[in-house]
mmCIF file of C-alpha atoms and ligand atoms in Angstrom:
data_model
loop_
_atom_site.group_PDB
_atom_site.id
_atom_site.type_symbol
_atom_site.label_atom_id
_atom_site.label_comp_id
_atom_site.label_asym_id
_atom_site.label_seq_id
_atom_site.Cartn_x
_atom_site.Cartn_y
_atom_site.Cartn_z
ATOM 1 C CA MET A 1 -57.366 2.727 -8.920
ATOM 2 C CA SER A 2 -54.294 1.164 -7.606
ATOM 3 C CA VAL A 3 -53.774 0.857 -3.923
ATOM 4 C CA PHE A 4 -50.318 0.654 -2.518
ATOM 5 C CA GLU A 5 -49.209 -0.750 0.741
ATOM 6 C CA ALA A 6 -47.127 1.186 3.067
ATOM 7 C CA ASP A 7 -46.181 1.676 6.579
ATOM 8 C CA TYR A 8 -46.909 4.936 8.304
ATOM 9 C CA PHE A 9 -44.717 6.532 11.042
ATOM 10 C CA ASP A 10 -45.608 9.406 12.965
ATOM 11 C CA GLY A 11 -42.197 10.414 13.387
ATOM 12 C CA LEU A 12 -42.285 10.280 17.088
ATOM 13 C CA SER A 13 -42.283 6.262 17.842
ATOM 14 C CA ALA A 14 -40.658 3.709 16.013
ATOM 15 C CA ARG A 15 -43.872 1.842 15.452
ATOM 16 C CA GLY A 16 -45.351 1.630 12.124
ATOM 17 C CA HIS A 17 -48.962 1.131 11.172
ATOM 18 C CA VAL A 18 -49.989 -0.612 7.932
ATOM 19 C CA VAL A 19 -51.739 1.763 5.488
ATOM 20 C CA GLN A 20 -53.281 1.680 2.105
ATOM 21 C CA LEU A 21 -52.229 4.488 -0.285
ATOM 22 C CA THR A 22 -54.082 5.699 -3.225
ATOM 23 C CA ILE A 23 -53.608 8.676 -5.751
ATOM 24 C CA SER A 24 -56.530 10.467 -7.318
ATOM 25 C CA GLN A 25 -57.083 14.145 -8.358
ATOM 26 C CA GLY A 26 -53.838 15.321 -7.469
ATOM 27 C CA GLN A 27 -53.907 13.860 -3.700
ATOM 28 C CA LEU A 28 -52.517 11.222 -1.905
ATOM 29 C CA HIS A 29 -55.028 9.296 0.281
ATOM 30 C CA TRP A 30 -54.171 7.063 2.902
ATOM 31 C CA SER A 31 -56.295 4.784 5.076
ATOM 32 C CA SER A 32 -56.304 2.111 7.774
ATOM 33 C CA ASP A 33 -58.591 0.670 10.322
ATOM 34 C CA ALA A 34 -57.134 3.427 12.737
ATOM 35 C CA MET A 35 -56.730 6.233 10.546
ATOM 36 C CA ALA A 36 -57.505 7.956 7.246
ATOM 37 C CA GLY A 37 -56.391 11.345 5.524
ATOM 38 C CA SER A 38 -55.211 12.886 2.436
ATOM 39 C CA ALA A 39 -52.832 15.893 1.418
ATOM 40 C CA PRO A 40 -52.047 17.265 -2.117
ATOM 41 C CA LEU A 41 -49.290 15.760 -3.686
ATOM 42 C CA GLU A 42 -47.157 19.076 -4.091
ATOM 43 C CA LYS A 43 -47.491 19.376 -0.353
ATOM 44 C CA LEU A 44 -45.718 15.919 0.414
ATOM 45 C CA ARG A 45 -41.908 15.379 -0.421
ATOM 46 C CA TRP A 46 -41.129 12.197 -2.216
ATOM 47 C CA ASP A 47 -37.927 10.444 -1.323
ATOM 48 C CA PRO A 48 -37.217 7.823 -4.223
ATOM 49 C CA ALA A 49 -36.121 4.193 -3.370
ATOM 50 C CA VAL A 50 -32.482 3.726 -4.011
ATOM 51 C CA GLY A 51 -31.001 0.067 -4.256
ATOM 52 C CA GLN A 52 -32.828 -2.108 -1.747
ATOM 53 C CA THR A 53 -34.167 0.887 0.160
ATOM 54 C CA HIS A 54 -37.829 1.701 0.252
ATOM 55 C CA ALA A 55 -39.209 4.952 -1.160
ATOM 56 C CA LEU A 56 -40.523 7.426 1.415
ATOM 57 C CA VAL A 57 -43.228 10.022 1.338
ATOM 58 C CA HIS A 58 -42.883 12.694 4.109
ATOM 59 C CA LEU A 59 -45.911 14.657 5.506
ATOM 60 C CA SER A 60 -45.446 18.217 6.622
ATOM 61 C CA ASP A 61 -46.227 17.299 10.246
ATOM 62 C CA GLY A 62 -43.025 15.053 10.457
ATOM 63 C CA GLY A 63 -44.839 11.707 9.824
ATOM 64 C CA PHE A 64 -44.030 9.711 6.888
ATOM 65 C CA PHE A 65 -45.075 6.692 4.951
ATOM 66 C CA ARG A 66 -42.503 3.747 4.046
ATOM 67 C CA VAL A 67 -44.068 2.450 0.510
ATOM 68 C CA HIS A 68 -43.399 -1.073 -0.230
ATOM 69 C CA ASP A 69 -44.492 -0.928 -3.758
ATOM 70 C CA ARG A 70 -41.993 0.560 -6.183
ATOM 71 C CA SER A 71 -44.647 1.369 -8.827
ATOM 72 C CA LEU A 72 -46.006 4.140 -6.565
ATOM 73 C CA GLY A 73 -43.306 6.211 -8.122
ATOM 74 C CA THR A 74 -44.604 5.948 -11.637
ATOM 75 C CA HIS A 75 -48.194 6.751 -10.594
ATOM 76 C CA TRP A 76 -46.824 9.647 -8.404
ATOM 77 C CA ALA A 77 -44.938 11.006 -11.605
ATOM 78 C CA GLN A 78 -47.908 10.677 -13.740
ATOM 79 C CA ALA A 79 -50.270 12.450 -11.388
ATOM 80 C CA GLY A 80 -47.813 15.537 -11.520
ATOM 81 C CA GLY A 81 -46.537 15.224 -7.981
ATOM 82 C CA VAL A 82 -42.931 14.673 -8.968
ATOM 83 C CA GLY A 83 -41.954 16.058 -12.571
ATOM 84 C CA LEU A 84 -39.742 14.191 -14.576
ATOM 85 C CA GLU A 85 -37.024 16.666 -14.370
ATOM 86 C CA ARG A 86 -36.967 16.638 -10.703
ATOM 87 C CA TRP A 87 -36.821 13.018 -10.804
ATOM 88 C CA ALA A 88 -33.811 13.124 -12.974
ATOM 89 C CA ARG A 89 -32.278 15.790 -10.686
ATOM 90 C CA VAL A 90 -32.603 13.601 -7.582
ATOM 91 C CA LEU A 91 -31.359 10.552 -9.246
ATOM 92 C CA GLU A 92 -28.457 12.712 -10.917
ATOM 93 C CA GLY A 93 -27.475 14.249 -7.341
ATOM 94 C CA ARG A 94 -27.532 10.710 -5.744
ATOM 95 C CA MET A 95 -25.480 9.358 -8.407
ATOM 96 C CA LEU A 96 -23.014 12.297 -8.169
ATOM 97 C CA TYR A 97 -22.922 11.884 -4.540
ATOM 98 C CA ALA A 98 -22.151 8.091 -4.774
ATOM 99 C CA LEU A 99 -19.527 8.719 -7.385
ATOM 100 C CA GLY A 100 -18.061 11.568 -5.226
ATOM 101 C CA ALA A 101 -18.116 9.133 -1.925
ATOM 102 C CA LEU A 102 -16.568 6.466 -4.089
ATOM 103 C CA LEU A 103 -13.708 8.858 -5.269
ATOM 104 C CA VAL A 104 -12.933 9.932 -1.868
ATOM 105 C CA ALA A 105 -12.809 6.465 -0.689
ATOM 106 C CA CYS A 106 -10.293 5.410 -3.438
ATOM 107 C CA ALA A 107 -8.227 8.686 -2.684
ATOM 108 C CA LEU A 108 -8.263 7.696 1.125
ATOM 109 C CA VAL A 109 -6.958 4.202 0.428
ATOM 110 C CA PHE A 110 -4.396 5.161 -2.377
ATOM 111 C CA SER A 111 -3.121 7.928 -0.088
ATOM 112 C CA GLY A 112 -3.035 5.573 3.040
ATOM 113 C CA LEU A 113 -1.125 2.980 1.045
ATOM 114 C CA ARG A 114 1.181 5.704 -0.828
ATOM 115 C CA TRP A 115 1.938 7.851 2.178
ATOM 116 C CA GLY A 116 0.326 6.679 5.186
ATOM 117 C CA VAL A 117 1.675 3.268 5.475
ATOM 118 C CA PRO A 118 5.340 4.085 4.457
ATOM 119 C CA ALA A 119 5.454 7.146 6.955
ATOM 120 C CA ALA A 120 3.884 5.095 9.637
ATOM 121 C CA ALA A 121 6.462 2.125 8.970
ATOM 122 C CA LYS A 122 9.252 4.565 9.162
ATOM 123 C CA VAL A 123 8.170 5.804 12.770
ATOM 124 C CA VAL A 124 7.350 2.090 14.055
ATOM 125 C CA ALA A 125 10.772 0.866 12.456
ATOM 126 C CA ALA A 126 12.533 3.455 14.484
ATOM 127 C CA VAL A 127 11.166 2.613 17.827
ATOM 128 C CA LEU A 128 10.731 -1.323 17.435
ATOM 129 C CA PRO A 129 12.767 -3.230 20.137
ATOM 130 C CA ASP A 130 15.884 -4.891 18.765
ATOM 131 C CA ALA A 131 14.883 -8.256 20.090
ATOM 132 C CA LEU A 132 11.640 -8.152 17.842
ATOM 133 C CA VAL A 133 13.888 -6.808 14.894
ATOM 134 C CA GLN A 134 16.006 -10.092 15.525
ATOM 135 C CA ILE A 135 13.357 -12.330 15.229
ATOM 136 C CA VAL A 136 12.091 -10.758 11.856
ATOM 137 C CA ALA A 137 15.766 -10.850 10.571
ATOM 138 C CA ASP A 138 16.363 -14.544 11.748
ATOM 139 C CA GLN A 139 13.122 -15.818 9.894
ATOM 140 C CA THR A 140 13.819 -13.818 6.719
ATOM 141 C CA LEU A 141 17.412 -15.171 6.520
ATOM 142 C CA GLN A 142 16.055 -18.667 7.286
ATOM 143 C CA VAL A 143 13.846 -18.150 4.392
ATOM 144 C CA LEU A 144 16.228 -16.936 2.148
ATOM 145 C CA ASP A 145 18.899 -19.877 3.019
ATOM 146 C CA GLY A 146 16.074 -22.246 2.427
ATOM 147 C CA VAL A 147 15.078 -21.158 -0.895
ATOM 148 C CA MET A 148 17.730 -19.031 -2.670
ATOM 149 C CA LEU A 149 21.109 -18.870 -0.960
ATOM 150 C CA ALA A 150 23.438 -21.632 -0.149
ATOM 151 C CA PRO A 151 26.530 -21.667 1.945
ATOM 152 C CA SER A 152 29.419 -19.899 0.573
ATOM 153 C CA LYS A 153 32.118 -21.325 -1.271
ATOM 154 C CA LEU A 154 34.557 -18.604 -0.920
ATOM 155 C CA PRO A 155 37.830 -19.595 0.827
ATOM 156 C CA GLU A 156 37.528 -18.555 4.459
ATOM 157 C CA GLN A 157 40.367 -16.221 4.102
ATOM 158 C CA ARG A 158 38.942 -14.598 1.342
ATOM 159 C CA GLN A 159 35.932 -13.829 3.257
ATOM 160 C CA GLN A 160 37.761 -12.776 6.358
ATOM 161 C CA ALA A 161 40.022 -10.484 4.189
ATOM 162 C CA LEU A 162 36.840 -8.636 2.770
ATOM 163 C CA ALA A 163 35.318 -8.483 6.170
ATOM 164 C CA GLN A 164 38.419 -6.892 7.732
ATOM 165 C CA GLN A 165 38.702 -4.228 4.836
ATOM 166 C CA LEU A 166 35.038 -3.047 5.744
ATOM 167 C CA GLN A 167 35.668 -3.196 9.352
ATOM 168 C CA ASP A 168 38.730 -1.024 8.763
ATOM 169 C CA LEU A 169 36.878 1.392 6.712
ATOM 170 C CA CYS A 170 34.157 1.510 9.294
ATOM 171 C CA ALA A 171 36.604 2.306 11.778
ATOM 172 C CA ARG A 172 37.395 5.569 10.005
ATOM 173 C CA THR A 173 33.812 6.748 9.196
ATOM 174 C CA SER A 174 30.558 5.996 10.895
ATOM 175 C CA CYS A 175 28.833 2.412 10.033
ATOM 176 C CA PRO A 176 25.644 1.391 11.495
ATOM 177 C CA PRO A 177 26.006 -2.003 13.397
ATOM 178 C CA TYR A 178 26.109 -4.723 10.904
ATOM 179 C CA LYS A 179 26.591 -8.352 10.465
ATOM 180 C CA LEU A 180 28.250 -9.601 7.200
ATOM 181 C CA LEU A 181 27.317 -12.971 5.834
ATOM 182 C CA PHE A 182 28.646 -14.621 2.620
ATOM 183 C CA ARG A 183 26.337 -16.902 0.632
ATOM 184 C CA GLN A 184 26.197 -18.600 -2.733
ATOM 185 C CA GLY A 185 23.702 -16.677 -4.909
ATOM 186 C CA LYS A 186 22.107 -19.736 -6.532
ATOM 187 C CA ARG A 187 19.348 -18.321 -8.531
ATOM 188 C CA ILE A 188 19.773 -14.713 -7.736
ATOM 189 C CA GLY A 189 23.450 -14.733 -8.769
ATOM 190 C CA ALA A 190 25.640 -11.667 -8.264
ATOM 191 C CA ASN A 191 23.823 -9.780 -5.403
ATOM 192 C CA ALA A 192 23.705 -8.163 -2.041
ATOM 193 C CA MET A 193 21.093 -7.324 0.256
ATOM 194 C CA ALA A 194 20.263 -5.925 3.573
ATOM 195 C CA LEU A 195 18.173 -7.354 5.965
ATOM 196 C CA PRO A 196 16.213 -6.124 8.929
ATOM 197 C CA GLY A 197 18.323 -5.736 11.832
ATOM 198 C CA GLY A 198 21.487 -5.011 10.128
ATOM 199 C CA THR A 199 22.497 -8.504 8.499
ATOM 200 C CA VAL A 200 24.086 -7.851 5.045
ATOM 201 C CA VAL A 201 24.308 -10.652 2.797
ATOM 202 C CA VAL A 202 26.818 -10.655 -0.372
ATOM 203 C CA THR A 203 26.951 -13.456 -2.658
ATOM 204 C CA ASP A 204 30.065 -15.277 -3.916
ATOM 205 C CA GLU A 205 28.991 -14.308 -7.601
ATOM 206 C CA LEU A 206 29.052 -10.643 -6.621
ATOM 207 C CA VAL A 207 32.614 -10.887 -5.117
ATOM 208 C CA LEU A 208 33.803 -12.802 -8.115
ATOM 209 C CA LEU A 209 32.106 -10.501 -10.453
ATOM 210 C CA ALA A 210 33.921 -7.265 -8.789
ATOM 211 C CA GLY A 211 37.082 -6.270 -10.698
ATOM 212 C CA HIS A 212 38.327 -4.828 -7.557
ATOM 213 C CA ASP A 213 37.608 -5.515 -3.824
ATOM 214 C CA GLU A 214 36.717 -1.800 -3.783
ATOM 215 C CA GLU A 215 33.708 -2.598 -5.838
ATOM 216 C CA THR A 216 32.509 -5.104 -3.524
ATOM 217 C CA LEU A 217 32.953 -2.594 -0.493
ATOM 218 C CA ALA A 218 31.038 0.004 -2.533
ATOM 219 C CA VAL A 219 28.169 -2.222 -2.759
ATOM 220 C CA LEU A 220 28.500 -3.088 0.937
ATOM 221 C CA ALA A 221 28.402 0.738 1.442
ATOM 222 C CA HIS A 222 25.061 0.995 -0.385
ATOM 223 C CA GLU A 223 23.778 -1.917 1.664
ATOM 224 C CA LEU A 224 24.580 -0.206 4.820
ATOM 225 C CA GLY A 225 22.839 2.603 3.739
ATOM 226 C CA HIS A 226 19.769 0.691 3.747
ATOM 227 C CA VAL A 227 20.752 -0.548 7.134
ATOM 228 C CA HIS A 228 21.265 2.872 8.173
ATOM 229 C CA GLU A 229 17.776 3.829 7.100
ATOM 230 C CA ARG A 230 16.220 0.485 8.392
ATOM 231 C CA HIS A 231 14.725 0.069 5.220
ATOM 232 C CA GLY A 232 14.391 -3.823 5.428
ATOM 233 C CA LEU A 233 12.389 -3.455 8.658
ATOM 234 C CA ARG A 234 10.333 -0.726 7.215
ATOM 235 C CA LEU A 235 9.391 -2.698 3.898
ATOM 236 C CA SER A 236 8.111 -5.594 6.262
ATOM 237 C CA LEU A 237 6.196 -3.154 8.183
ATOM 238 C CA GLN A 238 4.780 -1.601 5.048
ATOM 239 C CA SER A 239 3.641 -4.932 3.649
ATOM 240 C CA LEU A 240 1.868 -5.542 7.146
ATOM 241 C CA GLY A 241 0.233 -2.350 7.111
ATOM 242 C CA ALA A 242 -0.884 -2.390 3.438
ATOM 243 C CA GLY A 243 -1.898 -5.927 4.212
ATOM 244 C CA LEU A 244 -4.074 -4.723 7.269
ATOM 245 C CA ILE A 245 -5.629 -2.048 4.922
ATOM 246 C CA LEU A 246 -6.574 -4.694 2.480
ATOM 247 C CA VAL A 247 -8.021 -6.555 5.134
ATOM 248 C CA ALA A 248 -10.034 -3.626 6.147
ATOM 249 C CA ILE A 249 -11.272 -3.399 2.698
ATOM 250 C CA THR A 250 -11.635 -7.328 1.489
ATOM 251 C CA GLY A 251 -12.184 -8.577 4.949
ATOM 252 C CA ASP A 252 -9.864 -11.556 3.897
ATOM 253 C CA VAL A 253 -7.489 -12.045 7.172
ATOM 254 C CA SER A 254 -5.421 -14.727 5.546
ATOM 255 C CA SER A 255 -3.723 -12.281 3.181
ATOM 256 C CA VAL A 256 -2.047 -10.626 6.295
ATOM 257 C CA SER A 257 -0.252 -13.646 7.307
ATOM 258 C CA ASP A 258 0.980 -14.299 3.713
ATOM 259 C CA MET A 259 2.257 -10.721 3.421
ATOM 260 C CA ALA A 260 4.029 -10.715 6.741
ATOM 261 C CA ALA A 261 5.809 -13.714 5.766
ATOM 262 C CA GLY A 262 6.385 -12.535 2.268
ATOM 263 C CA LEU A 263 9.445 -10.128 3.093
ATOM 264 C CA PRO A 264 12.088 -12.256 1.456
ATOM 265 C CA ALA A 265 9.980 -12.472 -1.587
ATOM 266 C CA LEU A 266 9.310 -8.786 -1.589
ATOM 267 C CA LEU A 267 12.984 -8.159 -1.295
ATOM 268 C CA LEU A 268 14.023 -10.058 -4.293
ATOM 269 C CA GLN A 269 10.870 -9.546 -6.584
ATOM 270 C CA THR A 270 10.171 -5.908 -6.173
ATOM 271 C CA GLY A 271 13.290 -4.812 -4.025
ATOM 272 C CA TYR A 272 13.407 -1.388 -2.239
ATOM 273 C CA SER A 273 11.341 1.540 -3.409
ATOM 274 C CA ARG A 274 12.975 4.186 -5.475
ATOM 275 C CA SER A 275 13.255 6.603 -2.622
ATOM 276 C CA MET A 276 14.748 4.013 -0.421
ATOM 277 C CA GLU A 277 17.390 3.202 -3.135
ATOM 278 C CA ARG A 278 18.112 6.956 -3.618
ATOM 279 C CA GLU A 279 18.710 7.307 0.290
ATOM 280 C CA ALA A 280 21.011 4.056 0.378
ATOM 281 C CA ASP A 281 23.035 5.540 -2.858
ATOM 282 C CA ASP A 282 23.290 8.859 -1.146
ATOM 283 C CA PHE A 283 24.706 7.165 2.182
ATOM 284 C CA ALA A 284 27.214 5.098 -0.020
ATOM 285 C CA LEU A 285 28.434 8.010 -1.903
ATOM 286 C CA HIS A 286 29.212 10.130 1.242
ATOM 287 C CA TRP A 287 30.698 7.003 2.806
ATOM 288 C CA LEU A 288 33.027 6.276 -0.101
ATOM 289 C CA GLN A 289 34.104 9.896 -0.084
ATOM 290 C CA SER A 290 34.699 9.974 3.413
ATOM 291 C CA VAL A 291 37.262 6.841 3.463
ATOM 292 C CA CYS A 292 38.651 7.884 0.173
ATOM 293 C CA VAL A 293 37.401 5.165 -1.738
ATOM 294 C CA SER A 294 36.490 6.523 -5.519
ATOM 295 C CA PRO A 295 32.748 6.641 -6.067
ATOM 296 C CA GLN A 296 33.782 5.303 -9.503
ATOM 297 C CA ARG A 297 34.152 1.924 -8.087
ATOM 298 C CA PHE A 298 30.491 1.749 -7.287
ATOM 299 C CA ALA A 299 29.625 2.808 -11.054
ATOM 300 C CA ASP A 300 32.007 0.255 -12.322
ATOM 301 C CA ILE A 301 30.326 -2.556 -10.534
ATOM 302 C CA LEU A 302 26.816 -1.283 -11.372
ATOM 303 C CA GLN A 303 28.053 -1.496 -14.997
ATOM 304 C CA ARG A 304 29.073 -4.976 -14.569
ATOM 305 C CA LEU A 305 25.885 -5.866 -12.951
ATOM 306 C CA ASP A 306 23.913 -4.359 -15.842
ATOM 307 C CA LYS A 307 25.965 -6.508 -18.553
ATOM 308 C CA ARG A 308 25.250 -9.764 -17.115
ATOM 309 C CA PRO A 309 23.088 -11.685 -19.564
ATOM 310 C CA GLY A 310 19.743 -13.171 -18.265
ATOM 311 C CA GLU A 311 20.436 -12.966 -14.598
ATOM 312 C CA THR A 312 17.797 -11.176 -12.591
ATOM 313 C CA GLY A 313 18.278 -10.238 -8.844
ATOM 314 C CA MET A 314 18.005 -7.295 -6.544
ATOM 315 C CA LEU A 315 20.376 -5.091 -8.233
ATOM 316 C CA ASP A 316 18.721 -5.381 -11.365
ATOM 317 C CA SER A 317 15.449 -4.365 -10.104
ATOM 318 C CA HIS A 318 16.953 -0.867 -8.752
ATOM 319 C CA PRO A 319 15.600 1.666 -11.063
ATOM 320 C CA GLY A 320 17.536 3.940 -13.094
ATOM 321 C CA THR A 321 20.944 2.295 -13.346
ATOM 322 C CA ALA A 322 22.397 4.487 -15.909
ATOM 323 C CA GLU A 323 21.356 7.583 -13.878
ATOM 324 C CA ARG A 324 23.078 6.184 -10.895
ATOM 325 C CA ILE A 325 26.244 5.240 -12.699
ATOM 326 C CA ARG A 326 26.440 8.923 -13.804
ATOM 327 C CA GLN A 327 25.813 10.145 -10.439
ATOM 328 C CA PHE A 328 28.622 8.097 -8.811
ATOM 329 C CA SER A 329 30.993 8.783 -12.119
ATOM 330 C CA ARG A 330 30.613 12.448 -11.708
ATOM 331 C CA ALA A 331 31.365 12.427 -8.009
ATOM 332 C CA SER A 332 34.693 13.532 -6.756
ATOM 333 C CA ALA A 333 36.778 11.071 -4.749
ATOM 334 C CA CYS A 334 37.631 12.662 -1.428
HETATM 335 ZN ZN1 ZN B 401 19.423 -1.063 -2.539
#
């Protein structure tokens, strides 16, 4: 007869006593120096081991055995205490439970990343002190200047003329506080981007690509839309929030600092989300209409950007260019 090692717990105190278990004639027997007893298997509840845990045998008085030897389960089933069907049911139930828990966990992480983080970023971006925003803005610009931008080669007069035109239009309608900077695009070519804190960078290449100054101004209007909605800040907060969630899952703290420092790369590689682009486009459309600049100008520059061979940049990553062109082409002027 096989003997199985187990710990007996009376269900009241945390102390266990080592006992030996045997099965015979449909009964479980237990014995130690201090105690002995038996009970019919059908009066006991068998809790199978899962993973690294021990199987438990529950007595009707609240006491239980923690079984060290897994082979007891097989003997138990053979002795008729646990039908194979019940075994299967128990395992199946646990499997479904585990799968269900996994699905819930995945859903929580996904919805946290998809909706929770952006929503939180929007709220935080709106209340973050300007001084802090300025630090993020300065650092972002520093990285961009170091890696993918160079000082503008546009004549000073040309820069001033464009800046003046934007200022004049802003005097006729509402613009968020902004700072316009000209840079050479180097690797990113004809491009424009809005950084946290209201800095708008436009590249020489974009100014030169434009067939009319109003095309450049239309792009700037779109960037002012990003400024107005604080998209740059929201994007950095989102990547930080997503990073924190990932740290919670993986425990890898180094990934957060990488992500917090990664806004320039984020801006250029993935750009703003589709909904952020739509918001910036809507802002630009109303803005152009309110200052009587034809929305067609924005459609024209989008078309020019779309036709450039082999260049990649932020405007390229903007989704649904054809759809955007249509929206601005169809819109009335003012
Ligand atoms: Zn944009």
